[in-house]
Amino acid sequence: MKRVKPRPLVASHVVKSTPRQIGGGRPREALVRRAKESIAKGSKSFSVASLLFDKTTRERAHLLYAWCRRCDDIADGQEAGFRNKSGELKLDTSSPMDRVEAIRILTNRALDGQPTADIAFDALGQVAAETGLTREMTDDVIDGFVLDAQEWRPRTEADLMRYCYHVAGAVGVMMARVMGIPADATETLDRACDLGLAFQLNNIARDIADDDAAGRCYLPEEWLAEMDIPPGQHMKPQYRKQLVKLTKRLVDSARLHDAAARVGAGRLRFRQRWAILSAANIYGAIGEEVERQAEFAWDHRVHTSTLDKIGHVIAALKETISGSFEPQVMPEFTRGRLMVMARMDGPIPDRPMTPLRDEGIRRKED
């Protein structure tokens, strides 16, 4: 009998790499359709504003939003999770950090053009390939989920703004790239970051009660100390007046970043400018309503009605035509400053073990 020579396990012959498949190999139309469903369910405010985009920009914005929404759901243990051997999703046995690590792994696979078995991450892969979104951008967003997973609390206003950068300012930058803003258009990207910061500050003001119920607080510890509010007690009735004052700080800061963002919107194409200003008006109205309701703002969730949204869209059209006013004061916390803070406080990157130039070729001494 002829002896068969063993076949060596050579990677190029046996182990084949997965071919690059933009969008995980799914049809783009299917990704867009599911992304549209996601935004319609998850954010009525942005859904309304996105209708003003041209078709291509709108589809790309929806694809990006689907990823953001999915990441948020996974981080909170909702509607997504890990698969056991039978293929069923399991969240009850996963830790917050495990879920964030899953987000990072799936995101990196999507950016590498690999299928993820999750349509929202495949949507990210699709829009990233079309617009040049980078891993650094997605890492900035994911690092915000890391902070929540670590049960982090802001000590200072700078800490608060760094968190807002991760979860919203960085998304604003990604949205600007989705709208076609070049990577070297630094000033416009700065203003896009400002808009994200404004959105998040208004959201924090609105969601103070909801966050407290979930065991979270994004009010800086130094602010609470100034008002003699003990940690974890800010929702007690006796501290409502002090809480109103702290909320005003949030909303005032949001207004400052909003005003700066409107300058950047002036550099966008007409329909894009209209959509962005509409979103700014809608989210700004949330903060204003929280401020107006004062001590009663957290007895129910503040929102804007459909009629109100239409009014904000009309007002945005007028501003799109006439132009926005230059702000008298620019925000203290710029994108550049926040990025430095994020890099300084973030995890230390892995260092490759690169050999010295003569390592391995130096002759032994006789």
mmCIF file of C-alpha atoms in Angstrom:
data_model
loop_
_atom_site.group_PDB
_atom_site.id
_atom_site.type_symbol
_atom_site.label_atom_id
_atom_site.label_comp_id
_atom_site.label_asym_id
_atom_site.label_seq_id
_atom_site.Cartn_x
_atom_site.Cartn_y
_atom_site.Cartn_z
ATOM 1 C CA MET A 1 0.000 0.000 0.000
ATOM 2 C CA LYS A 2 1.277 3.416 -0.939
ATOM 3 C CA ARG A 3 2.081 5.557 2.056
ATOM 4 C CA VAL A 4 0.368 8.941 2.062
ATOM 5 C CA LYS A 5 2.673 11.773 2.995
ATOM 6 C CA PRO A 6 1.229 13.927 5.818
ATOM 7 C CA ARG A 7 0.035 17.302 4.607
ATOM 8 C CA PRO A 8 1.618 20.172 6.530
ATOM 9 C CA LEU A 9 -0.729 22.604 8.196
ATOM 10 C CA VAL A 10 0.311 25.595 6.163
ATOM 11 C CA ALA A 11 -1.963 28.569 6.695
ATOM 12 C CA SER A 12 -2.056 29.512 3.025
ATOM 13 C CA HIS A 13 -3.202 25.991 2.069
ATOM 14 C CA VAL A 14 -5.508 24.990 4.903
ATOM 15 C CA VAL A 15 -6.596 27.999 6.949
ATOM 16 C CA LYS A 16 -8.285 30.538 4.729
ATOM 17 C CA SER A 17 -9.154 34.024 5.918
ATOM 18 C CA THR A 18 -12.750 35.174 5.746
ATOM 19 C CA PRO A 19 -13.201 37.298 2.615
ATOM 20 C CA ARG A 20 -13.931 40.962 3.220
ATOM 21 C CA GLN A 21 -17.677 41.586 2.965
ATOM 22 C CA ILE A 22 -18.911 45.133 3.382
ATOM 23 C CA GLY A 23 -22.045 45.161 5.523
ATOM 24 C CA GLY A 24 -21.442 41.551 6.529
ATOM 25 C CA GLY A 25 -22.475 40.448 3.063
ATOM 26 C CA ARG A 26 -26.055 41.663 3.595
ATOM 27 C CA PRO A 27 -27.828 43.658 0.870
ATOM 28 C CA ARG A 28 -27.535 47.374 1.524
ATOM 29 C CA GLU A 29 -31.279 47.803 1.089
ATOM 30 C CA ALA A 30 -31.957 45.372 3.937
ATOM 31 C CA LEU A 31 -29.542 47.194 6.222
ATOM 32 C CA VAL A 32 -31.135 50.555 5.462
ATOM 33 C CA ARG A 33 -34.651 49.193 5.995
ATOM 34 C CA ARG A 34 -33.835 47.760 9.418
ATOM 35 C CA ALA A 35 -31.915 50.884 10.394
ATOM 36 C CA LYS A 36 -34.913 53.031 9.529
ATOM 37 C CA GLU A 37 -37.073 50.864 11.785
ATOM 38 C CA SER A 38 -34.545 51.298 14.591
ATOM 39 C CA ILE A 39 -34.528 55.083 14.479
ATOM 40 C CA ALA A 40 -38.308 55.303 14.165
ATOM 41 C CA LYS A 41 -38.598 53.290 17.377
ATOM 42 C CA GLY A 42 -35.673 54.721 19.302
ATOM 43 C CA SER A 43 -35.599 58.462 18.585
ATOM 44 C CA LYS A 44 -38.624 60.272 17.236
ATOM 45 C CA SER A 45 -36.802 63.614 17.512
ATOM 46 C CA PHE A 46 -33.880 62.630 15.310
ATOM 47 C CA SER A 47 -36.160 60.619 13.042
ATOM 48 C CA VAL A 48 -38.115 63.788 12.218
ATOM 49 C CA ALA A 49 -34.965 65.846 11.615
ATOM 50 C CA SER A 50 -33.389 63.154 9.430
ATOM 51 C CA LEU A 51 -36.305 63.347 6.980
ATOM 52 C CA LEU A 52 -34.833 66.654 5.798
ATOM 53 C CA PHE A 53 -31.603 65.028 4.628
ATOM 54 C CA ASP A 54 -31.080 64.033 1.031
ATOM 55 C CA LYS A 55 -31.685 60.306 0.443
ATOM 56 C CA THR A 56 -28.046 59.198 0.656
ATOM 57 C CA THR A 57 -27.255 61.193 3.789
ATOM 58 C CA ARG A 58 -30.492 60.055 5.437
ATOM 59 C CA GLU A 59 -29.731 56.395 4.787
ATOM 60 C CA ARG A 60 -26.199 56.748 6.113
ATOM 61 C CA ALA A 61 -27.397 58.597 9.207
ATOM 62 C CA HIS A 62 -29.866 55.789 9.887
ATOM 63 C CA LEU A 63 -27.150 53.155 9.483
ATOM 64 C CA LEU A 64 -24.966 54.945 12.017
ATOM 65 C CA TYR A 65 -27.863 55.434 14.418
ATOM 66 C CA ALA A 66 -28.695 51.709 14.289
ATOM 67 C CA TRP A 67 -25.201 50.902 15.554
ATOM 68 C CA CYS A 68 -25.403 53.520 18.324
ATOM 69 C CA ARG A 69 -28.813 52.224 19.446
ATOM 70 C CA ARG A 70 -27.678 48.598 19.406
ATOM 71 C CA CYS A 71 -24.551 49.358 21.412
ATOM 72 C CA ASP A 72 -26.662 51.140 24.001
ATOM 73 C CA ASP A 73 -29.056 48.192 24.225
ATOM 74 C CA ILE A 74 -26.240 45.671 24.619
ATOM 75 C CA ALA A 75 -24.491 47.773 27.262
ATOM 76 C CA ASP A 76 -27.738 47.979 29.247
ATOM 77 C CA GLY A 77 -28.502 44.281 28.748
ATOM 78 C CA GLN A 78 -31.519 44.880 26.520
ATOM 79 C CA GLU A 79 -32.541 42.972 23.362
ATOM 80 C CA ALA A 80 -29.042 41.685 22.692
ATOM 81 C CA GLY A 81 -26.325 39.674 24.358
ATOM 82 C CA PHE A 82 -24.224 36.557 24.150
ATOM 83 C CA ARG A 83 -25.137 33.271 22.546
ATOM 84 C CA ASN A 84 -24.903 29.992 24.381
ATOM 85 C CA LYS A 85 -24.209 26.674 22.645
ATOM 86 C CA SER A 86 -27.811 26.415 21.480
ATOM 87 C CA GLY A 87 -27.604 29.846 19.872
ATOM 88 C CA GLU A 88 -29.909 31.569 22.354
ATOM 89 C CA LEU A 89 -29.026 35.039 23.565
ATOM 90 C CA LYS A 90 -28.085 35.184 27.227
ATOM 91 C CA LEU A 91 -27.660 38.374 29.227
ATOM 92 C CA ASP A 92 -28.282 37.277 32.784
ATOM 93 C CA THR A 93 -24.853 35.641 33.112
ATOM 94 C CA SER A 94 -22.836 38.416 31.454
ATOM 95 C CA SER A 95 -21.169 41.266 33.300
ATOM 96 C CA PRO A 96 -21.329 44.895 32.103
ATOM 97 C CA MET A 97 -17.669 44.790 31.095
ATOM 98 C CA ASP A 98 -18.230 41.547 29.178
ATOM 99 C CA ARG A 99 -21.013 43.233 27.228
ATOM 100 C CA VAL A 100 -18.825 46.239 26.422
ATOM 101 C CA GLU A 101 -16.064 43.918 25.263
ATOM 102 C CA ALA A 102 -18.589 42.192 23.000
ATOM 103 C CA ILE A 103 -19.515 45.592 21.549
ATOM 104 C CA ARG A 104 -15.867 46.337 20.814
ATOM 105 C CA ILE A 105 -15.225 42.952 19.206
ATOM 106 C CA LEU A 106 -18.295 43.142 16.975
ATOM 107 C CA THR A 107 -17.504 46.746 16.052
ATOM 108 C CA ASN A 108 -13.944 45.912 15.064
ATOM 109 C CA ARG A 109 -15.139 42.967 12.984
ATOM 110 C CA ALA A 110 -17.596 45.225 11.195
ATOM 111 C CA LEU A 111 -14.908 47.805 10.455
ATOM 112 C CA ASP A 112 -12.652 45.040 9.141
ATOM 113 C CA GLY A 113 -15.339 44.012 6.681
ATOM 114 C CA GLN A 114 -16.185 40.788 8.487
ATOM 115 C CA PRO A 115 -19.728 39.475 9.093
ATOM 116 C CA THR A 116 -20.960 39.940 12.664
ATOM 117 C CA ALA A 117 -24.289 38.050 12.666
ATOM 118 C CA ASP A 118 -25.848 41.280 13.976
ATOM 119 C CA ILE A 119 -27.511 43.564 11.465
ATOM 120 C CA ALA A 120 -26.782 46.780 13.398
ATOM 121 C CA PHE A 121 -23.048 46.108 13.441
ATOM 122 C CA ASP A 122 -23.150 45.117 9.790
ATOM 123 C CA ALA A 123 -24.854 48.472 9.203
ATOM 124 C CA LEU A 124 -21.867 50.188 10.797
ATOM 125 C CA GLY A 125 -19.531 48.277 8.498
ATOM 126 C CA GLN A 126 -21.545 49.474 5.523
ATOM 127 C CA VAL A 127 -21.587 53.171 6.450
ATOM 128 C CA ALA A 128 -17.956 53.102 7.589
ATOM 129 C CA ALA A 129 -16.873 51.771 4.205
ATOM 130 C CA GLU A 130 -18.880 54.489 2.461
ATOM 131 C CA THR A 131 -17.767 57.442 4.579
ATOM 132 C CA GLY A 132 -14.389 56.616 6.102
ATOM 133 C CA LEU A 133 -15.360 56.146 9.742
ATOM 134 C CA THR A 134 -12.367 54.890 11.724
ATOM 135 C CA ARG A 135 -11.697 52.622 14.672
ATOM 136 C CA GLU A 136 -10.487 55.600 16.697
ATOM 137 C CA MET A 137 -13.923 57.184 16.288
ATOM 138 C CA THR A 138 -15.800 54.085 17.394
ATOM 139 C CA ASP A 139 -13.381 53.499 20.278
ATOM 140 C CA ASP A 140 -14.141 56.978 21.590
ATOM 141 C CA VAL A 141 -17.848 56.098 21.703
ATOM 142 C CA ILE A 142 -17.307 52.647 23.218
ATOM 143 C CA ASP A 143 -15.113 54.122 25.956
ATOM 144 C CA GLY A 144 -18.240 55.904 27.214
ATOM 145 C CA PHE A 145 -19.891 52.511 27.726
ATOM 146 C CA VAL A 146 -16.795 51.426 29.628
ATOM 147 C CA LEU A 147 -17.300 54.289 32.082
ATOM 148 C CA ASP A 148 -20.895 53.222 32.716
ATOM 149 C CA ALA A 149 -19.864 49.580 33.071
ATOM 150 C CA GLN A 150 -17.351 50.617 35.738
ATOM 151 C CA GLU A 151 -20.121 52.505 37.588
ATOM 152 C CA TRP A 152 -18.085 55.658 37.101
ATOM 153 C CA ARG A 153 -19.258 58.998 38.510
ATOM 154 C CA PRO A 154 -18.021 62.451 37.463
ATOM 155 C CA ARG A 155 -16.168 64.318 40.183
ATOM 156 C CA THR A 156 -15.715 67.593 38.327
ATOM 157 C CA GLU A 157 -17.347 69.462 35.466
ATOM 158 C CA ALA A 158 -14.419 68.382 33.297
ATOM 159 C CA ASP A 159 -15.250 64.745 34.078
ATOM 160 C CA LEU A 160 -18.856 65.365 33.050
ATOM 161 C CA MET A 161 -17.806 66.934 29.765
ATOM 162 C CA ARG A 162 -15.421 64.075 28.990
ATOM 163 C CA TYR A 163 -18.285 61.636 29.452
ATOM 164 C CA CYS A 164 -20.497 63.753 27.194
ATOM 165 C CA TYR A 165 -17.738 63.703 24.595
ATOM 166 C CA HIS A 166 -17.597 59.914 24.594
ATOM 167 C CA VAL A 167 -21.320 59.249 24.379
ATOM 168 C CA ALA A 168 -22.409 62.161 22.172
ATOM 169 C CA GLY A 169 -19.656 64.523 21.032
ATOM 170 C CA ALA A 170 -17.785 61.699 19.310
ATOM 171 C CA VAL A 171 -21.036 60.604 17.672
ATOM 172 C CA GLY A 172 -21.489 64.153 16.390
ATOM 173 C CA VAL A 173 -18.099 63.935 14.717
ATOM 174 C CA MET A 174 -19.047 60.620 13.118
ATOM 175 C CA MET A 175 -22.312 62.127 11.895
ATOM 176 C CA ALA A 176 -20.392 64.989 10.298
ATOM 177 C CA ARG A 177 -18.244 62.480 8.414
ATOM 178 C CA VAL A 178 -21.454 60.705 7.351
ATOM 179 C CA MET A 179 -22.613 64.031 5.893
ATOM 180 C CA GLY A 180 -19.441 64.244 3.838
ATOM 181 C CA ILE A 181 -17.318 66.583 5.959
ATOM 182 C CA PRO A 182 -13.627 65.883 5.159
ATOM 183 C CA ALA A 183 -11.389 64.474 7.875
ATOM 184 C CA ASP A 184 -9.184 67.589 7.733
ATOM 185 C CA ALA A 185 -12.088 70.051 8.177
ATOM 186 C CA THR A 186 -11.146 70.401 11.840
ATOM 187 C CA GLU A 187 -13.213 73.455 12.680
ATOM 188 C CA THR A 188 -16.417 72.000 11.243
ATOM 189 C CA LEU A 189 -15.823 68.718 13.085
ATOM 190 C CA ASP A 190 -15.298 70.740 16.282
ATOM 191 C CA ARG A 191 -18.717 72.295 15.833
ATOM 192 C CA ALA A 192 -20.279 68.887 15.181
ATOM 193 C CA CYS A 193 -18.823 67.758 18.499
ATOM 194 C CA ASP A 194 -20.381 70.815 20.155
ATOM 195 C CA LEU A 195 -23.810 69.793 18.896
ATOM 196 C CA GLY A 196 -23.427 66.318 20.367
ATOM 197 C CA LEU A 197 -22.358 67.812 23.692
ATOM 198 C CA ALA A 198 -25.402 70.097 23.702
ATOM 199 C CA PHE A 199 -27.722 67.157 23.019
ATOM 200 C CA GLN A 200 -26.243 65.098 25.841
ATOM 201 C CA LEU A 201 -26.312 67.898 28.416
ATOM 202 C CA ASN A 202 -30.011 68.437 27.711
ATOM 203 C CA ASN A 203 -30.626 64.691 27.921
ATOM 204 C CA ILE A 204 -28.871 64.493 31.296
ATOM 205 C CA ALA A 205 -31.009 67.356 32.604
ATOM 206 C CA ARG A 206 -34.175 65.589 31.461
ATOM 207 C CA ASP A 207 -33.174 62.106 32.652
ATOM 208 C CA ILE A 208 -31.907 62.852 36.173
ATOM 209 C CA ALA A 209 -34.756 60.867 37.763
ATOM 210 C CA ASP A 210 -34.492 57.958 35.304
ATOM 211 C CA ASP A 211 -30.737 57.767 35.793
ATOM 212 C CA ASP A 212 -31.157 57.785 39.571
ATOM 213 C CA ALA A 213 -33.608 54.892 39.312
ATOM 214 C CA ALA A 214 -30.963 52.990 37.342
ATOM 215 C CA GLY A 215 -28.303 53.747 39.954
ATOM 216 C CA ARG A 216 -26.535 56.396 37.894
ATOM 217 C CA CYS A 217 -25.776 60.064 38.449
ATOM 218 C CA TYR A 218 -24.010 62.349 35.982
ATOM 219 C CA LEU A 219 -24.087 65.467 38.160
ATOM 220 C CA PRO A 220 -20.497 66.190 39.247
ATOM 221 C CA GLU A 221 -19.764 65.401 42.880
ATOM 222 C CA GLU A 222 -18.300 68.879 43.314
ATOM 223 C CA TRP A 223 -21.608 70.421 42.184
ATOM 224 C CA LEU A 224 -23.558 68.315 44.671
ATOM 225 C CA ALA A 225 -21.154 69.273 47.452
ATOM 226 C CA GLU A 226 -21.609 72.968 46.662
ATOM 227 C CA MET A 227 -25.346 72.533 47.205
ATOM 228 C CA ASP A 228 -24.870 70.428 50.366
ATOM 229 C CA ILE A 229 -26.573 67.467 48.690
ATOM 230 C CA PRO A 230 -25.299 64.141 50.086
ATOM 231 C CA PRO A 231 -24.204 61.581 47.476
ATOM 232 C CA GLY A 232 -27.143 59.599 46.135
ATOM 233 C CA GLN A 233 -29.733 61.867 47.764
ATOM 234 C CA HIS A 234 -30.285 64.436 45.008
ATOM 235 C CA MET A 235 -33.777 63.178 44.120
ATOM 236 C CA LYS A 236 -35.089 63.597 47.666
ATOM 237 C CA PRO A 237 -37.875 66.234 47.837
ATOM 238 C CA GLN A 238 -35.924 68.471 50.222
ATOM 239 C CA TYR A 239 -33.202 68.969 47.588
ATOM 240 C CA ARG A 240 -35.425 69.855 44.636
ATOM 241 C CA LYS A 241 -34.625 73.594 44.760
ATOM 242 C CA GLN A 242 -30.898 72.904 44.713
ATOM 243 C CA LEU A 243 -31.405 70.394 41.911
ATOM 244 C CA VAL A 244 -33.147 73.062 39.828
ATOM 245 C CA LYS A 245 -30.056 75.261 40.147
ATOM 246 C CA LEU A 246 -27.778 72.437 39.028
ATOM 247 C CA THR A 247 -30.068 71.698 36.114
ATOM 248 C CA LYS A 248 -29.762 75.322 35.009
ATOM 249 C CA ARG A 249 -25.986 74.821 34.840
ATOM 250 C CA LEU A 250 -26.499 71.876 32.521
ATOM 251 C CA VAL A 251 -28.945 73.719 30.273
ATOM 252 C CA ASP A 252 -26.826 76.889 30.178
ATOM 253 C CA SER A 253 -23.806 74.830 29.142
ATOM 254 C CA ALA A 254 -25.930 73.111 26.493
ATOM 255 C CA ARG A 255 -26.950 76.516 25.102
ATOM 256 C CA LEU A 256 -23.312 77.563 24.842
ATOM 257 C CA HIS A 257 -22.359 74.473 22.836
ATOM 258 C CA ASP A 258 -25.550 74.729 20.785
ATOM 259 C CA ALA A 259 -24.700 78.287 19.739
ATOM 260 C CA ALA A 260 -21.223 77.211 18.672
ATOM 261 C CA ALA A 261 -22.633 74.267 16.722
ATOM 262 C CA ARG A 262 -24.937 76.509 14.692
ATOM 263 C CA VAL A 263 -21.905 78.301 13.266
ATOM 264 C CA GLY A 264 -20.620 74.985 11.952
ATOM 265 C CA ALA A 265 -24.021 74.171 10.487
ATOM 266 C CA GLY A 266 -23.584 77.180 8.206
ATOM 267 C CA ARG A 267 -20.864 75.255 6.355
ATOM 268 C CA LEU A 268 -23.199 72.409 5.422
ATOM 269 C CA ARG A 269 -25.306 72.006 2.301
ATOM 270 C CA PHE A 270 -28.805 73.514 2.522
ATOM 271 C CA ARG A 271 -30.780 70.364 3.366
ATOM 272 C CA GLN A 272 -28.126 69.141 5.776
ATOM 273 C CA ARG A 273 -28.063 72.524 7.507
ATOM 274 C CA TRP A 274 -31.846 72.515 7.807
ATOM 275 C CA ALA A 275 -31.861 69.019 9.305
ATOM 276 C CA ILE A 276 -29.135 69.795 11.827
ATOM 277 C CA LEU A 277 -30.721 73.064 12.932
ATOM 278 C CA SER A 278 -34.071 71.286 13.289
ATOM 279 C CA ALA A 279 -32.493 68.686 15.564
ATOM 280 C CA ALA A 280 -30.772 71.440 17.544
ATOM 281 C CA ASN A 281 -34.094 73.232 18.034
ATOM 282 C CA ILE A 282 -35.890 70.068 19.143
ATOM 283 C CA TYR A 283 -33.237 68.978 21.638
ATOM 284 C CA GLY A 284 -32.784 72.538 22.855
ATOM 285 C CA ALA A 285 -36.518 72.723 23.572
ATOM 286 C CA ILE A 286 -36.171 69.694 25.852
ATOM 287 C CA GLY A 287 -33.655 71.501 28.039
ATOM 288 C CA GLU A 288 -35.739 74.672 28.051
ATOM 289 C CA GLU A 289 -38.837 72.734 29.101
ATOM 290 C CA VAL A 290 -36.944 71.051 31.950
ATOM 291 C CA GLU A 291 -35.781 74.469 33.086
ATOM 292 C CA ARG A 292 -39.309 75.921 32.790
ATOM 293 C CA GLN A 293 -40.941 73.150 34.821
ATOM 294 C CA ALA A 294 -38.355 73.615 37.573
ATOM 295 C CA GLU A 295 -39.125 71.391 40.590
ATOM 296 C CA PHE A 296 -41.777 69.427 38.674
ATOM 297 C CA ALA A 297 -39.546 68.549 35.709
ATOM 298 C CA TRP A 298 -38.903 64.987 36.882
ATOM 299 C CA ASP A 299 -42.431 64.035 37.867
ATOM 300 C CA HIS A 300 -42.855 62.807 34.286
ATOM 301 C CA ARG A 301 -40.605 62.511 31.261
ATOM 302 C CA VAL A 302 -40.312 65.791 29.374
ATOM 303 C CA HIS A 303 -40.867 65.537 25.625
ATOM 304 C CA THR A 304 -41.864 67.662 22.642
ATOM 305 C CA SER A 305 -45.145 67.091 20.831
ATOM 306 C CA THR A 306 -45.468 66.504 17.097
ATOM 307 C CA LEU A 307 -46.872 70.006 16.676
ATOM 308 C CA ASP A 308 -43.937 71.455 18.596
ATOM 309 C CA LYS A 309 -41.507 69.529 16.392
ATOM 310 C CA ILE A 310 -43.121 70.981 13.270
ATOM 311 C CA GLY A 311 -42.706 74.457 14.735
ATOM 312 C CA HIS A 312 -39.019 73.809 15.425
ATOM 313 C CA VAL A 313 -38.523 72.568 11.870
ATOM 314 C CA ILE A 314 -40.129 75.740 10.469
ATOM 315 C CA ALA A 315 -37.970 77.912 12.714
ATOM 316 C CA ALA A 316 -34.909 75.976 11.533
ATOM 317 C CA LEU A 317 -35.860 76.657 7.903
ATOM 318 C CA LYS A 318 -35.903 80.399 8.593
ATOM 319 C CA GLU A 319 -32.476 80.207 10.248
ATOM 320 C CA THR A 320 -31.149 78.055 7.412
ATOM 321 C CA ILE A 321 -32.050 80.833 5.002
ATOM 322 C CA SER A 322 -31.018 83.835 7.114
ATOM 323 C CA GLY A 323 -27.972 82.308 8.796
ATOM 324 C CA SER A 324 -27.018 81.839 12.451
ATOM 325 C CA PHE A 325 -25.607 84.454 14.798
ATOM 326 C CA GLU A 326 -21.966 84.192 15.836
ATOM 327 C CA PRO A 327 -21.811 83.387 19.581
ATOM 328 C CA GLN A 328 -20.248 86.009 21.809
ATOM 329 C CA VAL A 329 -18.479 83.367 23.897
ATOM 330 C CA MET A 330 -17.139 80.017 22.731
ATOM 331 C CA PRO A 331 -17.299 76.954 25.002
ATOM 332 C CA GLU A 332 -14.482 76.272 27.424
ATOM 333 C CA PHE A 333 -14.455 72.539 26.725
ATOM 334 C CA THR A 334 -13.369 72.168 23.122
ATOM 335 C CA ARG A 335 -13.117 68.952 21.135
ATOM 336 C CA GLY A 336 -9.330 69.154 21.253
ATOM 337 C CA ARG A 337 -9.270 69.518 25.019
ATOM 338 C CA LEU A 338 -11.763 66.716 25.530
ATOM 339 C CA MET A 339 -9.845 64.384 23.217
ATOM 340 C CA VAL A 340 -6.665 65.000 25.217
ATOM 341 C CA MET A 341 -8.544 64.244 28.436
ATOM 342 C CA ALA A 342 -9.984 61.085 26.913
ATOM 343 C CA ARG A 343 -6.564 59.870 25.793
ATOM 344 C CA MET A 344 -4.927 60.698 29.118
ATOM 345 C CA ASP A 345 -7.612 58.971 31.182
ATOM 346 C CA GLY A 346 -8.168 56.063 28.814
ATOM 347 C CA PRO A 347 -6.479 52.655 28.907
ATOM 348 C CA ILE A 348 -2.818 52.433 27.988
ATOM 349 C CA PRO A 349 -2.552 51.005 24.448
ATOM 350 C CA ASP A 350 -0.710 47.758 23.897
ATOM 351 C CA ARG A 351 2.930 48.156 22.944
ATOM 352 C CA PRO A 352 4.162 45.781 20.234
ATOM 353 C CA MET A 353 7.176 43.706 21.211
ATOM 354 C CA THR A 354 9.444 44.948 18.429
ATOM 355 C CA PRO A 355 12.931 43.404 18.506
ATOM 356 C CA LEU A 356 16.022 45.570 18.453
ATOM 357 C CA ARG A 357 17.573 46.096 15.060
ATOM 358 C CA ASP A 358 20.434 43.652 15.668
ATOM 359 C CA GLU A 359 18.498 41.231 17.853
ATOM 360 C CA GLY A 360 18.809 37.665 16.614
ATOM 361 C CA ILE A 361 21.716 38.339 14.267
ATOM 362 C CA ARG A 362 24.459 39.258 16.740
ATOM 363 C CA ARG A 363 27.257 36.704 16.656
ATOM 364 C CA LYS A 364 28.201 34.860 19.786
ATOM 365 C CA GLU A 365 31.446 35.905 21.348
ATOM 366 C CA ASP A 366 34.172 33.275 20.850
#
